[in-house]
mmCIF file of C-alpha atoms in Angstrom:
data_model
loop_
_atom_site.group_PDB
_atom_site.id
_atom_site.type_symbol
_atom_site.label_atom_id
_atom_site.label_comp_id
_atom_site.label_asym_id
_atom_site.label_seq_id
_atom_site.Cartn_x
_atom_site.Cartn_y
_atom_site.Cartn_z
ATOM 1 C CA MET A 29 -52.032 -0.881 -28.806
ATOM 2 C CA ALA A 30 -51.973 2.158 -26.521
ATOM 3 C CA ALA A 31 -50.616 1.507 -23.375
ATOM 4 C CA SER A 32 -52.734 1.521 -20.164
ATOM 5 C CA ALA A 33 -52.272 3.816 -17.268
ATOM 6 C CA LYS A 34 -51.392 0.635 -15.430
ATOM 7 C CA ASP A 35 -48.637 -0.091 -17.949
ATOM 8 C CA THR A 36 -47.349 3.534 -18.308
ATOM 9 C CA PRO A 37 -44.247 3.842 -15.776
ATOM 10 C CA ASP A 38 -44.239 6.554 -13.282
ATOM 11 C CA PRO A 39 -41.344 9.091 -13.982
ATOM 12 C CA SER A 40 -41.136 9.932 -10.520
ATOM 13 C CA ALA A 41 -40.882 6.600 -8.906
ATOM 14 C CA PRO A 42 -37.336 5.222 -8.100
ATOM 15 C CA PRO A 43 -35.908 2.770 -10.454
ATOM 16 C CA ALA A 44 -36.760 -0.815 -9.805
ATOM 17 C CA ARG A 45 -34.297 -2.675 -8.241
ATOM 18 C CA THR A 46 -32.590 -5.825 -9.519
ATOM 19 C CA GLY A 47 -30.930 -8.634 -7.985
ATOM 20 C CA ARG A 48 -27.543 -8.076 -9.390
ATOM 21 C CA PRO A 49 -26.329 -5.482 -6.982
ATOM 22 C CA ARG A 50 -27.003 -7.953 -4.153
ATOM 23 C CA ALA A 51 -25.104 -10.543 -6.159
ATOM 24 C CA SER A 52 -22.060 -8.070 -6.836
ATOM 25 C CA ALA A 53 -21.910 -7.003 -3.409
ATOM 26 C CA LYS A 54 -22.077 -10.946 -2.239
ATOM 27 C CA GLY A 55 -19.335 -11.395 -4.787
ATOM 28 C CA GLU A 56 -17.152 -8.382 -2.948
ATOM 29 C CA GLN A 57 -17.809 -9.794 0.090
ATOM 30 C CA THR A 58 -16.563 -13.215 -0.750
ATOM 31 C CA ARG A 59 -13.207 -11.647 -2.391
ATOM 32 C CA ALA A 60 -12.386 -9.530 0.584
ATOM 33 C CA ARG A 61 -12.716 -12.857 2.798
ATOM 34 C CA LEU A 62 -10.317 -14.596 0.082
ATOM 35 C CA ILE A 63 -7.720 -11.572 0.416
ATOM 36 C CA ALA A 64 -7.893 -11.677 4.452
ATOM 37 C CA ALA A 65 -7.218 -15.314 4.347
ATOM 38 C CA ALA A 66 -4.367 -14.805 2.164
ATOM 39 C CA ARG A 67 -3.185 -12.242 3.972
ATOM 40 C CA THR A 68 -3.283 -14.489 7.257
ATOM 41 C CA LEU A 69 -1.469 -17.433 5.224
ATOM 42 C CA LEU A 70 1.179 -15.082 4.009
ATOM 43 C CA ALA A 71 2.130 -13.786 7.440
ATOM 44 C CA GLY A 72 2.046 -16.943 8.781
ATOM 45 C CA GLY A 73 5.524 -17.378 7.188
ATOM 46 C CA LEU A 74 4.817 -20.613 5.492
ATOM 47 C CA ALA A 75 5.362 -20.313 2.038
ATOM 48 C CA GLU A 76 4.601 -23.640 1.221
ATOM 49 C CA ARG A 77 1.081 -23.482 2.567
ATOM 50 C CA PHE A 78 0.436 -20.545 0.491
ATOM 51 C CA THR A 79 -1.895 -22.385 -2.233
ATOM 52 C CA THR A 80 -5.277 -21.164 -3.654
ATOM 53 C CA ARG A 81 -6.893 -24.602 -2.018
ATOM 54 C CA ASN A 82 -5.605 -23.553 1.465
ATOM 55 C CA VAL A 83 -6.500 -20.011 0.919
ATOM 56 C CA ALA A 84 -10.320 -21.049 0.048
ATOM 57 C CA ALA A 85 -10.177 -23.703 2.760
ATOM 58 C CA LEU A 86 -9.526 -21.052 5.358
ATOM 59 C CA CYS A 87 -12.074 -18.847 4.114
ATOM 60 C CA GLY A 88 -14.634 -21.258 4.212
ATOM 61 C CA VAL A 89 -15.513 -21.497 0.551
ATOM 62 C CA SER A 90 -15.103 -23.871 -2.279
ATOM 63 C CA HIS A 91 -11.475 -24.044 -4.386
ATOM 64 C CA GLY A 92 -13.576 -23.132 -7.403
ATOM 65 C CA MET A 93 -15.049 -20.175 -5.855
ATOM 66 C CA CYS A 94 -11.578 -19.102 -5.019
ATOM 67 C CA HIS A 95 -10.585 -19.588 -8.687
ATOM 68 C CA TYR A 96 -13.586 -17.617 -9.719
ATOM 69 C CA HIS A 97 -12.291 -14.480 -8.249
ATOM 70 C CA PHE A 98 -8.467 -15.071 -8.466
ATOM 71 C CA GLN A 99 -6.963 -16.870 -11.646
ATOM 72 C CA ASP A 100 -4.321 -18.383 -9.611
ATOM 73 C CA ARG A 101 -1.760 -17.791 -6.383
ATOM 74 C CA THR A 102 -0.065 -14.930 -8.333
ATOM 75 C CA ASP A 103 -3.283 -13.135 -8.377
ATOM 76 C CA LEU A 104 -3.926 -13.211 -4.949
ATOM 77 C CA VAL A 105 -0.492 -12.051 -4.025
ATOM 78 C CA LEU A 106 -1.262 -9.281 -5.934
ATOM 79 C CA ALA A 107 -4.404 -8.408 -4.623
ATOM 80 C CA VAL A 108 -2.627 -8.483 -1.187
ATOM 81 C CA VAL A 109 0.088 -6.048 -2.500
ATOM 82 C CA THR A 110 -2.970 -3.596 -3.209
ATOM 83 C CA ASP A 111 -4.708 -4.429 -0.159
ATOM 84 C CA ILE A 112 -1.821 -3.307 2.386
ATOM 85 C CA ARG A 113 -1.457 0.058 0.642
ATOM 86 C CA PRO A 114 -3.665 1.856 2.908
ATOM 87 C CA GLU A 115 -1.421 0.688 5.958
ATOM 88 C CA TRP A 116 1.655 2.212 4.700
ATOM 89 C CA ILE A 117 1.805 4.361 1.507
ATOM 90 C CA LEU A 118 -1.594 6.358 1.775
ATOM 91 C CA PRO A 119 -0.732 7.677 5.262
ATOM 92 C CA LEU A 120 2.760 8.847 4.128
ATOM 93 C CA GLU A 121 1.366 10.498 1.073
ATOM 94 C CA GLU A 122 -1.308 12.213 3.079
ATOM 95 C CA ALA A 123 1.547 13.341 5.466
ATOM 96 C CA VAL A 124 3.630 14.941 2.897
ATOM 97 C CA ARG A 125 0.727 16.307 0.882
ATOM 98 C CA ALA A 126 -1.386 17.982 3.783
ATOM 99 C CA PRO A 127 -0.802 21.741 3.925
ATOM 100 C CA GLY A 128 2.256 23.157 5.653
ATOM 101 C CA SER A 129 5.649 24.305 5.411
ATOM 102 C CA PHE A 130 8.475 21.883 4.634
ATOM 103 C CA ALA A 131 9.565 21.640 8.347
ATOM 104 C CA GLU A 132 5.836 20.852 9.400
ATOM 105 C CA ARG A 133 5.258 18.230 6.354
ATOM 106 C CA ALA A 134 8.650 16.687 7.468
ATOM 107 C CA GLU A 135 7.911 16.390 11.209
ATOM 108 C CA ARG A 136 4.350 14.531 9.907
ATOM 109 C CA ALA A 137 6.248 12.101 8.066
ATOM 110 C CA VAL A 138 9.171 11.290 10.687
ATOM 111 C CA GLU A 139 6.422 11.166 13.212
ATOM 112 C CA LEU A 140 4.436 8.519 11.269
ATOM 113 C CA LEU A 141 7.694 6.673 10.527
ATOM 114 C CA SER A 142 8.572 6.358 13.752
ATOM 115 C CA ARG A 143 5.807 4.131 14.760
ATOM 116 C CA PRO A 144 6.597 0.744 15.188
ATOM 117 C CA GLU A 145 5.474 -1.388 12.304
ATOM 118 C CA GLY A 146 2.721 -4.178 13.040
ATOM 119 C CA ALA A 147 3.578 -7.807 13.657
ATOM 120 C CA GLU A 148 1.301 -8.647 10.506
ATOM 121 C CA LEU A 149 2.535 -6.008 8.168
ATOM 122 C CA SER A 150 6.270 -6.721 8.742
ATOM 123 C CA HIS A 151 5.453 -10.318 8.122
ATOM 124 C CA LEU A 152 3.453 -9.603 5.009
ATOM 125 C CA HIS A 153 6.536 -7.258 3.677
ATOM 126 C CA SER A 154 8.731 -10.237 4.205
ATOM 127 C CA ALA A 155 6.623 -12.820 2.257
ATOM 128 C CA LEU A 156 6.030 -10.459 -0.524
ATOM 129 C CA HIS A 157 9.628 -9.769 -0.981
ATOM 130 C CA TRP A 158 10.036 -13.657 -1.022
ATOM 131 C CA HIS A 159 7.224 -13.987 -3.660
ATOM 132 C CA ALA A 160 9.008 -11.131 -5.559
ATOM 133 C CA LEU A 161 12.241 -13.072 -5.672
ATOM 134 C CA ASN A 162 10.150 -16.038 -7.405
ATOM 135 C CA ASP A 163 7.507 -14.466 -9.582
ATOM 136 C CA GLU A 164 8.060 -11.512 -11.786
ATOM 137 C CA ARG A 165 4.332 -10.270 -11.946
ATOM 138 C CA VAL A 166 4.904 -9.950 -7.976
ATOM 139 C CA ARG A 167 8.506 -8.324 -8.503
ATOM 140 C CA GLU A 168 7.139 -5.962 -10.765
ATOM 141 C CA SER A 169 3.998 -5.006 -8.601
ATOM 142 C CA LEU A 170 6.044 -4.592 -5.420
ATOM 143 C CA GLU A 171 8.753 -2.393 -7.236
ATOM 144 C CA ALA A 172 5.669 -0.183 -8.431
ATOM 145 C CA GLU A 173 4.449 0.300 -4.944
ATOM 146 C CA TYR A 174 7.876 0.907 -3.579
ATOM 147 C CA ARG A 175 8.391 3.589 -6.348
ATOM 148 C CA ARG A 176 5.209 5.572 -5.042
ATOM 149 C CA TRP A 177 6.449 5.201 -1.530
ATOM 150 C CA ARG A 178 9.746 6.657 -2.681
ATOM 151 C CA ARG A 179 8.078 9.205 -4.474
ATOM 152 C CA CYS A 180 6.892 10.614 -1.163
ATOM 153 C CA PHE A 181 9.950 11.392 0.195
ATOM 154 C CA VAL A 182 11.102 13.310 -3.307
ATOM 155 C CA ASP A 183 7.647 15.332 -3.244
ATOM 156 C CA LEU A 184 8.754 16.340 0.661
ATOM 157 C CA PHE A 185 12.028 17.841 -0.484
ATOM 158 C CA GLN A 186 10.401 19.063 -3.642
ATOM 159 C CA VAL A 187 8.439 21.618 -1.132
ATOM 160 C CA LEU A 188 11.697 22.564 0.282
ATOM 161 C CA ALA A 189 12.891 23.401 -3.480
ATOM 162 C CA ASP A 190 9.827 25.519 -3.784
ATOM 163 C CA GLU A 191 10.136 27.252 -0.568
ATOM 164 C CA ARG A 192 14.009 27.793 -1.583
ATOM 165 C CA ALA A 193 12.925 29.289 -5.133
ATOM 166 C CA ALA A 194 10.440 31.647 -3.597
ATOM 167 C CA GLY A 195 13.158 32.751 -1.030
ATOM 168 C CA PRO A 196 15.494 36.004 -1.451
ATOM 169 C CA ALA A 197 17.619 35.915 -4.690
ATOM 170 C CA GLY A 198 15.860 32.430 -5.402
ATOM 171 C CA GLY A 199 17.555 30.694 -2.815
ATOM 172 C CA ARG A 200 20.398 27.462 -3.294
ATOM 173 C CA ALA A 201 19.028 25.076 -5.623
ATOM 174 C CA VAL A 202 17.774 21.768 -4.169
ATOM 175 C CA ASP A 203 17.839 18.474 -5.927
ATOM 176 C CA PRO A 204 14.712 16.769 -4.354
ATOM 177 C CA LEU A 205 15.154 13.421 -6.143
ATOM 178 C CA ALA A 206 18.572 12.625 -4.924
ATOM 179 C CA LEU A 207 17.452 13.965 -1.238
ATOM 180 C CA GLY A 208 14.506 12.052 -1.051
ATOM 181 C CA GLU A 209 15.984 8.957 -2.306
ATOM 182 C CA ALA A 210 18.569 9.007 0.302
ATOM 183 C CA VAL A 211 16.128 9.324 2.884
ATOM 184 C CA ALA A 212 13.765 6.569 1.573
ATOM 185 C CA ALA A 213 16.854 4.490 1.438
ATOM 186 C CA ALA A 214 17.619 5.538 5.188
ATOM 187 C CA VAL A 215 14.159 4.627 6.131
ATOM 188 C CA ASP A 216 14.273 0.946 4.572
ATOM 189 C CA GLY A 217 17.747 0.509 6.229
ATOM 190 C CA LEU A 218 16.421 1.654 9.771
ATOM 191 C CA ALA A 219 13.425 -1.034 9.212
ATOM 192 C CA ALA A 220 15.918 -3.548 8.425
ATOM 193 C CA ALA A 221 17.870 -3.196 11.526
ATOM 194 C CA GLU A 222 14.864 -3.094 13.672
ATOM 195 C CA SER A 223 13.360 -6.261 12.302
ATOM 196 C CA LEU A 224 16.514 -7.925 13.405
ATOM 197 C CA GLY A 225 15.679 -6.677 16.956
ATOM 198 C CA THR A 226 18.232 -3.622 17.229
ATOM 199 C CA GLU A 227 16.934 -1.072 19.272
ATOM 200 C CA LEU A 228 17.444 2.324 17.533
ATOM 201 C CA ASP A 229 15.370 5.775 18.194
ATOM 202 C CA SER A 230 14.475 5.748 14.505
ATOM 203 C CA GLY A 231 12.681 9.050 15.168
ATOM 204 C CA ALA A 232 15.818 10.738 16.341
ATOM 205 C CA VAL A 233 17.836 9.355 13.586
ATOM 206 C CA LEU A 234 15.389 10.447 10.611
ATOM 207 C CA ARG A 235 14.693 13.741 12.202
ATOM 208 C CA THR A 236 18.522 14.390 12.041
ATOM 209 C CA LEU A 237 18.839 13.193 8.815
ATOM 210 C CA VAL A 238 15.913 15.080 7.109
ATOM 211 C CA ARG A 239 17.269 18.422 9.041
ATOM 212 C CA THR A 240 21.157 18.032 8.231
ATOM 213 C CA LEU A 241 20.147 17.282 4.326
ATOM 214 C CA ALA A 242 18.060 20.182 4.401
ATOM 215 C CA ALA A 243 20.494 22.625 5.779
ATOM 216 C CA GLY A 244 23.018 21.383 3.563
ATOM 217 C CA ALA A 245 20.913 21.325 0.498
#
């Protein structure tokens, strides 16, 4: 039977909406709320309270709904690892990758690293390290994040290596990996000292270190 004009789809009409996108958006909102609740509990420093049941209760959803989005507690921790990436890794990557000379990029990175770390992020890093000691999946995930973070410093010194190579007579060879890892280790050490209340001018220390390494490379 031929279709009537009423039954024939109008090719210029926008596609009909279904209920699925709305349900998906609601699911994403619930997932985001669960991650936010997980962050709150982890930053609270009470590891024994970090359970899927307590996360669900803090979020205001059923325990079953929590397990619908996250299989277990480890999945929640891994989600937090990913969730905090824009707060410490991505800004450093942007500072290093933005156009400019080695000196300009180094100054951007030092300025960024000199800013005090927020209390929540500091507590989260401590909690994630604790979970990494007790959970292999968390350890692997967190180590991957730190590799990405350390890579920023290697990329920074790669810029110096490229500048030297393009200079007169090729310039002196630079080892970006060794120099980058050295600065990353120093930044870790400064962060540990500051977490204990040690008063340091981290910006001055890092700026001196980077400039000295670059001059001696």
